[in-house]
Structures are given as C-alpha cells and as structure tokens.
Amino acid sequence: MVPLEIVGFVVSPAHAYEGRPSDGPRPVATEQPDAVEVRAGHGVVGDRYAGRAAHREAAVTVLAVEALEAVAAELGVPPFDPAAARRTILTRGLEVEALRGREFAIDSGDGPVLLGGGRPAAPCSWMDAVLAPGAHAALRGRAGVRCAALSSGTLRLGPATVTVTDGLGDPDPARAGLPHRRRLAV
C-alpha cells in the first residue's frame, strides 16, 4: 500500500480540445468535483469517455501532477493548471507511469476502486496551445495512463492509498501499454 494524494478530478460531458488549437478550446461545461463515482465497465459517471465501447479499456485517465510540474520547469514557464491536461484523476505522490499493464486499487476512504492500467494517455498537440509551446513533446511518455474501470466505487479528493493487486506487470514488451489480464491455467 502506497500513500498518495488525489489533488483533482476533471469530468466533462464533451471534448473541449477539438478542431484547430488556434481556434481555442470549445466551451464545454467541465466539472472539478470533490468526488467522482466510478462504475465498473463504464468509467466515471458524467465523463465523455464513460460507457463508450471504444473507450471501455481506457475510460479513466490518471496523471501525476509532478509530471506537469517537471515539464513547466523544463520549459521555464509558470506552473500549469493541472485541469488543463483534461485527465480524469490527478494525483500527487503516485508513480503513474509504472501502472501501465497493472491492476491497481485506489482507496480514498470509501473502499477500493479497482482500475486496470492500460496504454499511455498520449498528449495531443493542444498541449502546446493550452499549457505552453513545447508541452506536447515534453509530455510524451509521462502524460498519464488510460485505465479500465474494473470495480465500482467513489473516489474523493485528499489522502488515499494505492495497492497494486496483480502482483506483476506484463513482461511481454509487445503488449506494452495494454491492460494486463491474468491468464488462468485450465
């Protein structure tokens, strides 16, 4: 069990970063609630990725704000608003990139919520427009992890713990970035 802090949530019913970055983000009602409801096989209730078949294995995104802080420092710009990256769960103190291909549970006090870490949450070119020039390239490999919601529950802002539940990542490099699923011998 590893302690961490959940520092933010971003829940939006639609994409804000569509079209040309020069046109600016679409005006979309985006919530930054104190808590989110995660539903197994669905995602975060009210979010644009929830319940969509194409995103079933990637309905929840997790990002360490330390990655944004490091990129801002490298680019020599003021700290970014973490919500501008539009990741569902923003954490501090969690080595998010190590969760690719792992099943893990986050517990913020209401019981564990099991997630299946999958492929990287690749940054888009919008990051240069909404964060700072160069942010798109600088975030590659550290822009978070897309996850499947494997159990239902509530996550809240504040102190939490994470437990890796699968015991091991997928050792096959050909599967890098894909959710690890245990295979049972029959």
Coordinates of N, CA and C in Angstrom, one line a residue:
M1 N 0.8 -1.2 0.0 CA 0.0 0.0 0.0 C 0.9 1.2 0.0
V2 N 0.6 2.1 -0.9 CA 1.4 3.3 -1.1 C 0.5 4.6 -0.9
P3 N 0.9 5.5 0.0 CA 0.1 6.7 0.2 C 0.3 7.6 -1.0
L4 N -0.8 8.3 -1.3 CA -0.8 9.4 -2.3 C -1.8 10.4 -2.0
E5 N -1.9 11.4 -2.8 CA -3.0 12.4 -2.6 C -3.7 12.6 -3.9
I6 N -5.0 12.5 -3.9 CA -5.8 12.9 -5.1 C -6.0 14.4 -5.0
V7 N -5.5 15.1 -6.0 CA -5.5 16.6 -5.9 C -6.5 17.2 -6.9
G8 N -7.1 16.4 -7.7 CA -8.1 16.9 -8.6 C -8.8 15.8 -9.5
F9 N -10.0 16.2 -9.9 CA -10.8 15.4 -10.9 C -11.2 16.3 -12.0
V10 N -11.3 15.8 -13.2 CA -11.8 16.6 -14.3 C -12.9 15.7 -15.0
V11 N -14.1 16.1 -14.9 CA -15.2 15.4 -15.5 C -15.9 16.3 -16.5
S12 N -16.0 15.9 -17.7 CA -16.6 16.7 -18.8 C -17.4 15.8 -19.7
P13 N -18.7 16.3 -20.0 CA -19.5 15.5 -20.9 C -19.1 15.5 -22.4
A14 N -18.2 16.4 -22.8 CA -17.8 16.5 -24.2 C -16.3 16.9 -24.2
H15 N -15.7 16.7 -25.4 CA -14.3 17.1 -25.7 C -14.2 18.6 -25.8
A16 N -13.3 19.2 -25.2 CA -13.1 20.7 -25.3 C -12.0 20.9 -26.4
Y17 N -11.1 20.0 -26.6 CA -10.0 20.1 -27.5 C -10.2 19.4 -28.8
E18 N -11.1 20.0 -29.6 CA -11.4 19.5 -30.9 C -11.1 20.6 -31.9
G19 N -10.8 20.2 -33.1 CA -10.6 21.3 -34.2 C -9.2 21.8 -34.1
R20 N -9.0 23.0 -34.5 CA -7.7 23.6 -34.5 C -7.4 24.3 -33.2
P21 N -6.2 24.1 -32.7 CA -5.8 24.8 -31.4 C -5.9 26.3 -31.6
S22 N -5.6 26.8 -32.8 CA -5.6 28.3 -33.0 C -7.0 28.8 -32.8
D23 N -8.0 28.0 -32.9 CA -9.4 28.5 -32.7 C -9.8 28.5 -31.2
G24 N -8.9 27.9 -30.4 CA -9.2 27.8 -28.9 C -10.1 26.6 -28.6
P25 N -10.1 26.3 -27.3 CA -11.0 25.2 -26.8 C -12.5 25.5 -27.0
R26 N -13.2 24.4 -27.2 CA -14.7 24.6 -27.3 C -15.2 24.9 -25.9
P27 N -16.2 25.7 -25.8 CA -16.8 26.0 -24.4 C -17.6 24.8 -24.0
V28 N -17.1 24.0 -23.1 CA -17.7 22.8 -22.6 C -17.8 22.9 -21.0
A29 N -18.9 22.6 -20.5 CA -19.1 22.6 -19.1 C -18.2 21.4 -18.5
T30 N -17.2 21.8 -17.8 CA -16.3 20.9 -17.2 C -16.4 21.0 -15.7
E31 N -16.6 19.9 -15.0 CA -16.6 19.9 -13.5 C -15.3 19.5 -12.9
Q32 N -15.0 20.1 -11.8 CA -13.9 19.7 -11.0 C -14.4 19.4 -9.6
P33 N -15.1 18.2 -9.5 CA -15.8 17.9 -8.2 C -14.9 17.5 -7.1
D34 N -15.4 17.4 -5.9 CA -14.7 16.9 -4.8 C -14.6 15.4 -4.7
A35 N -15.5 14.7 -5.5 CA -15.6 13.3 -5.5 C -16.2 12.8 -6.9
V36 N -15.8 11.6 -7.3 CA -16.4 11.0 -8.5 C -16.9 9.6 -8.2
E37 N -17.9 9.2 -9.0 CA -18.4 7.9 -8.9 C -17.8 7.1 -10.1
V38 N -17.2 6.0 -9.8 CA -16.6 5.1 -10.9 C -17.5 3.9 -11.0
R39 N -17.9 3.5 -12.2 CA -18.7 2.3 -12.4 C -17.9 1.3 -13.2
A40 N -17.9 0.1 -12.7 CA -17.2 -1.0 -13.4 C -17.7 -1.1 -14.8
G41 N -16.7 -1.2 -15.8 CA -17.1 -1.4 -17.2 C -17.7 -0.2 -17.8
H42 N -17.7 0.9 -17.1 CA -18.4 2.2 -17.6 C -17.4 3.4 -17.6
G43 N -16.8 3.6 -16.4 CA -15.9 4.8 -16.2 C -16.5 5.7 -15.2
V44 N -16.1 7.0 -15.3 CA -16.5 8.0 -14.3 C -17.8 8.5 -14.8
V45 N -18.8 8.5 -13.9 CA -20.2 8.9 -14.2 C -20.1 10.4 -14.7
G46 N -20.7 10.7 -15.8 CA -20.8 12.1 -16.3 C -19.6 12.5 -17.3
D47 N -18.6 11.6 -17.4 CA -17.5 11.9 -18.2 C -17.7 11.5 -19.7
R48 N -17.0 12.2 -20.6 CA -17.1 12.0 -22.0 C -16.7 10.6 -22.5
Y49 N -15.9 9.9 -21.7 CA -15.4 8.6 -22.1 C -16.3 7.4 -21.5
A50 N -17.1 7.8 -20.5 CA -17.9 6.8 -19.8 C -18.9 6.1 -20.7
G51 N -18.9 4.8 -20.6 CA -19.9 4.0 -21.3 C -19.7 3.8 -22.8
R52 N -18.6 4.3 -23.3 CA -18.4 4.2 -24.8 C -17.6 3.0 -25.0
A53 N -18.1 2.1 -25.9 CA -17.4 0.9 -26.2 C -16.0 1.0 -26.6
A54 N -15.7 2.0 -27.4 CA -14.3 2.3 -27.9 C -13.4 2.7 -26.8
H55 N -13.9 3.1 -25.7 CA -13.1 3.5 -24.5 C -13.2 2.6 -23.3
R56 N -13.8 1.5 -23.4 CA -14.1 0.6 -22.3 C -12.8 0.3 -21.5
E57 N -11.7 0.1 -22.2 CA -10.4 -0.2 -21.6 C -9.6 1.0 -21.3
A58 N -10.2 2.2 -21.5 CA -9.4 3.4 -21.3 C -10.4 4.6 -20.9
A59 N -11.4 4.3 -20.1 CA -12.4 5.2 -19.8 C -11.9 6.2 -18.7
V60 N -10.9 5.8 -17.9 CA -10.4 6.7 -16.8 C -9.0 7.0 -17.1
T61 N -8.6 8.3 -17.0 CA -7.2 8.6 -17.1 C -6.6 9.1 -15.8
V62 N -5.4 8.7 -15.5 CA -4.7 9.1 -14.3 C -3.4 9.8 -14.6
L63 N -3.2 10.9 -14.0 CA -2.0 11.7 -14.3 C -1.4 12.2 -12.9
A64 N 0.0 12.1 -12.9 CA 0.7 12.6 -11.7 C 1.0 14.1 -12.0
V65 N 0.6 15.0 -11.1 CA 0.8 16.4 -11.3 C 2.3 16.7 -11.3
E66 N 3.1 15.9 -10.7 CA 4.6 16.1 -10.7 C 5.1 16.1 -12.2
A67 N 4.5 15.4 -13.1 CA 4.9 15.4 -14.5 C 4.6 16.8 -15.1
L68 N 3.5 17.4 -14.8 CA 3.2 18.7 -15.3 C 4.2 19.7 -14.7
E69 N 4.5 19.6 -13.4 CA 5.4 20.5 -12.7 C 6.8 20.4 -13.4
A70 N 7.2 19.2 -13.7 CA 8.5 19.0 -14.3 C 8.6 19.6 -15.7
V71 N 7.5 19.4 -16.4 CA 7.5 20.0 -17.8 C 7.5 21.5 -17.7
A72 N 6.8 22.1 -16.8 CA 6.8 23.6 -16.7 C 8.2 24.1 -16.3
A73 N 8.8 23.4 -15.4 CA 10.2 23.8 -15.0 C 11.2 23.6 -16.2
E74 N 11.1 22.5 -16.9 CA 11.9 22.3 -18.1 C 11.7 23.4 -19.2
L75 N 10.5 23.8 -19.3 CA 10.1 24.8 -20.4 C 10.4 26.2 -19.9
G76 N 10.6 26.4 -18.5 CA 10.9 27.7 -18.0 C 9.6 28.6 -17.9
V77 N 8.5 27.9 -17.7 CA 7.2 28.7 -17.6 C 6.6 28.5 -16.2
P78 N 5.6 29.3 -15.9 CA 4.9 29.2 -14.6 C 4.2 27.8 -14.5
P79 N 3.9 27.3 -13.4 CA 3.2 26.0 -13.2 C 1.9 26.1 -14.0
F80 N 1.5 24.9 -14.6 CA 0.3 24.8 -15.3 C -0.9 24.5 -14.4
D81 N -2.1 24.9 -14.8 CA -3.3 24.4 -14.2 C -3.4 22.9 -14.5
P82 N -3.3 22.0 -13.6 CA -3.4 20.6 -13.9 C -4.7 20.2 -14.6
A83 N -5.8 20.9 -14.4 CA -7.0 20.5 -15.0 C -6.9 20.8 -16.5
A84 N -6.0 21.6 -17.0 CA -5.9 21.9 -18.4 C -5.5 20.7 -19.2
A85 N -4.8 19.7 -18.5 CA -4.4 18.5 -19.2 C -5.6 17.5 -19.5
R86 N -6.8 17.8 -18.8 CA -8.0 17.1 -19.0 C -7.9 15.6 -18.7
R87 N -7.2 15.3 -17.7 CA -7.1 13.9 -17.2 C -8.2 13.7 -16.1
T88 N -8.7 12.5 -16.0 CA -9.8 12.3 -15.0 C -9.4 12.4 -13.6
I89 N -8.3 11.8 -13.2 CA -7.8 11.7 -11.9 C -6.4 12.3 -11.8
L90 N -6.2 13.3 -11.0 CA -4.9 14.0 -10.9 C -4.4 13.6 -9.5
T91 N -3.1 13.1 -9.5 CA -2.6 12.6 -8.2 C -1.2 13.3 -7.9
R92 N -0.8 13.2 -6.6 CA 0.5 13.6 -6.2 C 1.0 12.5 -5.4
G93 N 2.3 12.1 -5.7 CA 2.9 11.0 -4.9 C 2.7 9.6 -5.5
L94 N 2.2 9.5 -6.7 CA 2.0 8.2 -7.3 C 2.8 8.1 -8.6
E95 N 3.6 7.0 -8.7 CA 4.3 6.8 -9.9 C 3.4 6.2 -11.0
V96 N 2.6 7.1 -11.6 CA 1.5 6.7 -12.5 C 2.1 5.9 -13.7
E97 N 3.2 6.3 -14.3 CA 3.6 5.6 -15.5 C 4.0 4.1 -15.2
A98 N 4.3 3.8 -14.0 CA 4.6 2.4 -13.6 C 3.4 1.5 -13.5
L99 N 2.2 2.1 -13.7 CA 0.9 1.3 -13.6 C 0.4 0.8 -14.9
R100 N 1.2 1.1 -16.0 CA 0.8 0.5 -17.3 C 0.9 -1.0 -17.2
G101 N -0.2 -1.7 -17.7 CA -0.2 -3.1 -17.6 C -0.5 -3.7 -16.3
R102 N -0.9 -2.9 -15.3 CA -1.1 -3.4 -13.9 C -2.5 -3.2 -13.5
E103 N -3.0 -4.1 -12.7 CA -4.3 -3.8 -12.0 C -3.9 -3.2 -10.6
F104 N -4.6 -2.2 -10.3 CA -4.3 -1.5 -9.0 C -5.6 -0.9 -8.4
A105 N -5.6 -0.7 -7.1 CA -6.8 -0.2 -6.4 C -6.4 1.1 -5.7
I106 N -7.3 2.1 -5.9 CA -7.1 3.4 -5.2 C -8.2 3.4 -4.2
D107 N -7.9 3.8 -3.0 CA -8.8 3.9 -1.9 C -8.7 5.3 -1.2
S108 N -9.7 6.1 -1.3 CA -9.6 7.4 -0.7 C -10.6 7.5 0.5
G109 N -10.9 6.3 1.1 CA -11.7 6.3 2.3 C -13.0 5.6 2.2
D110 N -13.5 5.4 1.0 CA -14.8 4.8 0.8 C -14.7 3.4 0.2
G111 N -13.6 2.8 0.3 CA -13.3 1.5 -0.2 C -12.5 1.5 -1.5
P112 N -11.9 0.5 -1.8 CA -11.0 0.5 -3.0 C -11.8 0.5 -4.3
V113 N -11.2 1.2 -5.3 CA -11.8 1.2 -6.7 C -10.7 0.6 -7.5
L114 N -11.0 -0.5 -8.2 CA -10.0 -1.3 -9.0 C -10.0 -0.8 -10.4
L115 N -8.7 -0.5 -10.9 CA -8.5 0.0 -12.2 C -7.5 -0.9 -12.9
G116 N -7.7 -1.0 -14.2 CA -6.7 -1.8 -15.0 C -5.9 -0.8 -15.8
G117 N -4.6 -0.6 -15.5 CA -3.8 0.3 -16.2 C -3.5 -0.2 -17.6
G118 N -3.7 0.7 -18.6 CA -3.5 0.3 -19.9 C -2.4 1.1 -20.6
R119 N -2.8 1.6 -21.8 CA -1.8 2.3 -22.6 C -1.6 3.7 -22.1
P120 N -0.5 4.3 -22.6 CA -0.2 5.7 -22.1 C -1.4 6.6 -22.6
A121 N -1.6 7.6 -21.8 CA -2.5 8.7 -22.2 C -1.7 9.7 -22.9
A122 N -1.6 9.5 -24.2 CA -0.7 10.3 -25.0 C -1.1 11.7 -25.1
P123 N -0.2 12.7 -25.0 CA -0.6 14.1 -25.1 C -0.9 14.4 -26.5
C124 N -1.8 15.4 -26.7 CA -2.1 15.9 -28.0 C -1.5 17.2 -28.3
S125 N -1.5 17.7 -29.5 CA -0.9 18.9 -29.9 C -1.6 20.1 -29.2
W126 N -2.8 19.9 -28.7 CA -3.4 21.0 -27.9 C -2.6 21.5 -26.7
M127 N -1.8 20.6 -26.2 CA -0.9 20.9 -25.0 C -0.1 22.1 -25.3
D128 N 0.4 22.3 -26.5 CA 1.2 23.5 -26.9 C 0.4 24.7 -26.8
A129 N -0.9 24.6 -27.1 CA -1.8 25.8 -27.0 C -2.3 26.1 -25.7
V130 N -2.7 25.1 -24.9 CA -3.3 25.4 -23.6 C -2.3 25.4 -22.4
L131 N -1.2 24.7 -22.5 CA -0.2 24.8 -21.5 C 1.0 25.7 -21.8
A132 N 1.8 25.3 -22.8 CA 2.9 26.2 -23.2 C 3.5 25.6 -24.5
P133 N 4.1 26.4 -25.3 CA 4.8 25.8 -26.5 C 5.8 24.8 -26.0
G134 N 5.8 23.7 -26.7 CA 6.8 22.6 -26.3 C 6.2 21.6 -25.3
A135 N 5.1 21.9 -24.8 CA 4.5 20.9 -23.8 C 4.1 19.6 -24.4
H136 N 3.6 19.6 -25.6 CA 3.2 18.4 -26.3 C 4.4 17.4 -26.4
A137 N 5.5 17.8 -26.9 CA 6.7 16.9 -26.9 C 7.2 16.6 -25.6
A138 N 7.2 17.5 -24.7 CA 7.8 17.3 -23.3 C 6.9 16.3 -22.5
L139 N 5.7 16.2 -22.8 CA 4.8 15.3 -22.0 C 4.8 13.9 -22.5
R140 N 5.4 13.6 -23.7 CA 5.4 12.3 -24.2 C 6.1 11.3 -23.2
G141 N 5.4 10.2 -22.9 CA 5.9 9.2 -22.0 C 5.6 9.5 -20.6
R142 N 4.9 10.7 -20.3 CA 4.6 11.0 -18.9 C 3.3 11.7 -18.7
A143 N 2.4 11.6 -19.7 CA 1.1 12.3 -19.7 C 0.0 11.5 -19.0
G144 N 0.4 10.4 -18.3 CA -0.6 9.6 -17.6 C -0.9 8.3 -18.3
V145 N -1.8 7.6 -17.7 CA -2.2 6.2 -18.1 C -3.7 6.1 -18.2
R146 N -4.1 5.5 -19.3 CA -5.6 5.3 -19.6 C -5.9 3.9 -18.9
C147 N -7.0 3.9 -18.2 CA -7.4 2.7 -17.4 C -8.8 2.3 -17.6
A148 N -9.0 1.0 -17.4 CA -10.4 0.4 -17.4 C -10.9 0.4 -16.0
A149 N -12.2 0.7 -15.8 CA -12.8 0.7 -14.5 C -13.2 -0.8 -14.3
L150 N -12.5 -1.4 -13.3 CA -12.8 -2.8 -13.1 C -13.7 -3.1 -11.9
S151 N -13.9 -2.1 -11.1 CA -14.9 -2.2 -10.0 C -15.6 -0.8 -9.8
S152 N -16.6 -0.8 -9.1 CA -17.4 0.5 -8.8 C -17.0 1.0 -7.5
G153 N -17.2 2.3 -7.3 CA -16.9 3.0 -6.0 C -16.8 4.4 -6.2
T154 N -16.5 5.1 -5.1 CA -16.3 6.5 -5.0 C -14.9 6.9 -4.7
L155 N -14.4 7.9 -5.4 CA -13.0 8.4 -5.1 C -13.2 9.9 -4.7
R156 N -12.5 10.3 -3.6 CA -12.6 11.7 -3.1 C -11.2 12.4 -3.1
L157 N -11.3 13.7 -3.2 CA -10.0 14.5 -3.1 C -9.4 14.2 -1.7
G158 N -8.1 14.3 -1.6 CA -7.4 14.2 -0.4 C -6.5 12.9 -0.3
P159 N -6.1 12.6 0.9 CA -5.3 11.4 1.1 C -5.9 10.1 0.6
A160 N -5.1 9.3 0.0 CA -5.6 8.0 -0.5 C -4.4 7.0 -0.5
T161 N -4.7 5.8 -0.8 CA -3.6 4.8 -0.9 C -3.9 4.1 -2.3
V162 N -2.8 3.5 -2.8 CA -2.9 2.7 -4.0 C -2.2 1.3 -3.7
T163 N -2.8 0.3 -4.1 CA -2.3 -1.1 -3.9 C -2.3 -1.7 -5.3
V164 N -1.1 -2.2 -5.7 CA -1.1 -3.0 -7.0 C -1.6 -4.4 -6.6
T165 N -2.6 -4.8 -7.3 CA -3.3 -6.1 -7.0 C -2.9 -7.3 -7.8
D166 N -2.3 -7.0 -9.0 CA -2.0 -8.2 -9.9 C -0.7 -8.9 -9.5
G167 N 0.2 -8.2 -8.8 CA 1.4 -8.9 -8.4 C 2.5 -8.7 -9.4
L168 N 2.2 -8.5 -10.7 CA 3.3 -8.3 -11.7 C 2.7 -7.6 -12.9
G169 N 3.6 -6.9 -13.6 CA 3.2 -6.3 -14.9 C 3.3 -7.4 -16.0
D170 N 2.9 -7.0 -17.1 CA 3.0 -7.9 -18.3 C 4.5 -7.9 -18.8
P171 N 5.2 -9.0 -18.7 CA 6.6 -8.9 -19.1 C 6.8 -8.9 -20.6
D172 N 5.8 -9.1 -21.4 CA 5.8 -9.1 -22.9 C 5.9 -7.7 -23.4
P173 N 7.0 -7.2 -24.0 CA 7.1 -5.9 -24.5 C 6.1 -5.6 -25.6
A174 N 5.7 -6.7 -26.3 CA 4.8 -6.5 -27.4 C 3.4 -6.0 -26.9
R175 N 3.1 -6.3 -25.6 CA 1.9 -5.9 -25.0 C 2.0 -4.5 -24.3
A176 N 3.1 -3.9 -24.3 CA 3.3 -2.7 -23.6 C 2.2 -1.7 -23.8
G177 N 1.6 -1.2 -22.7 CA 0.5 -0.2 -22.8 C -0.8 -0.9 -22.9
L178 N -0.9 -2.2 -23.0 CA -2.2 -2.9 -23.0 C -2.5 -3.4 -21.6
P179 N -3.8 -3.4 -21.2 CA -4.2 -3.9 -19.9 C -3.7 -5.3 -19.7
H180 N -3.1 -5.6 -18.5 CA -2.7 -6.9 -18.2 C -3.9 -7.7 -17.6
R181 N -4.2 -8.9 -18.1 CA -5.2 -9.7 -17.5 C -4.6 -11.0 -17.2
R182 N -4.8 -11.5 -16.0 CA -4.3 -12.8 -15.6 C -4.9 -13.9 -16.5
R183 N -4.0 -14.8 -16.7 CA -4.5 -16.0 -17.5 C -4.5 -17.2 -16.6
L184 N -5.7 -17.8 -16.5 CA -5.8 -19.0 -15.6 C -5.5 -20.3 -16.3
A185 N -4.7 -21.1 -15.7 CA -4.5 -22.4 -16.3 C -5.7 -23.3 -16.1
V186 N -6.0 -24.1 -17.2 CA -7.2 -25.0 -17.1 C -6.8 -26.4 -17.2

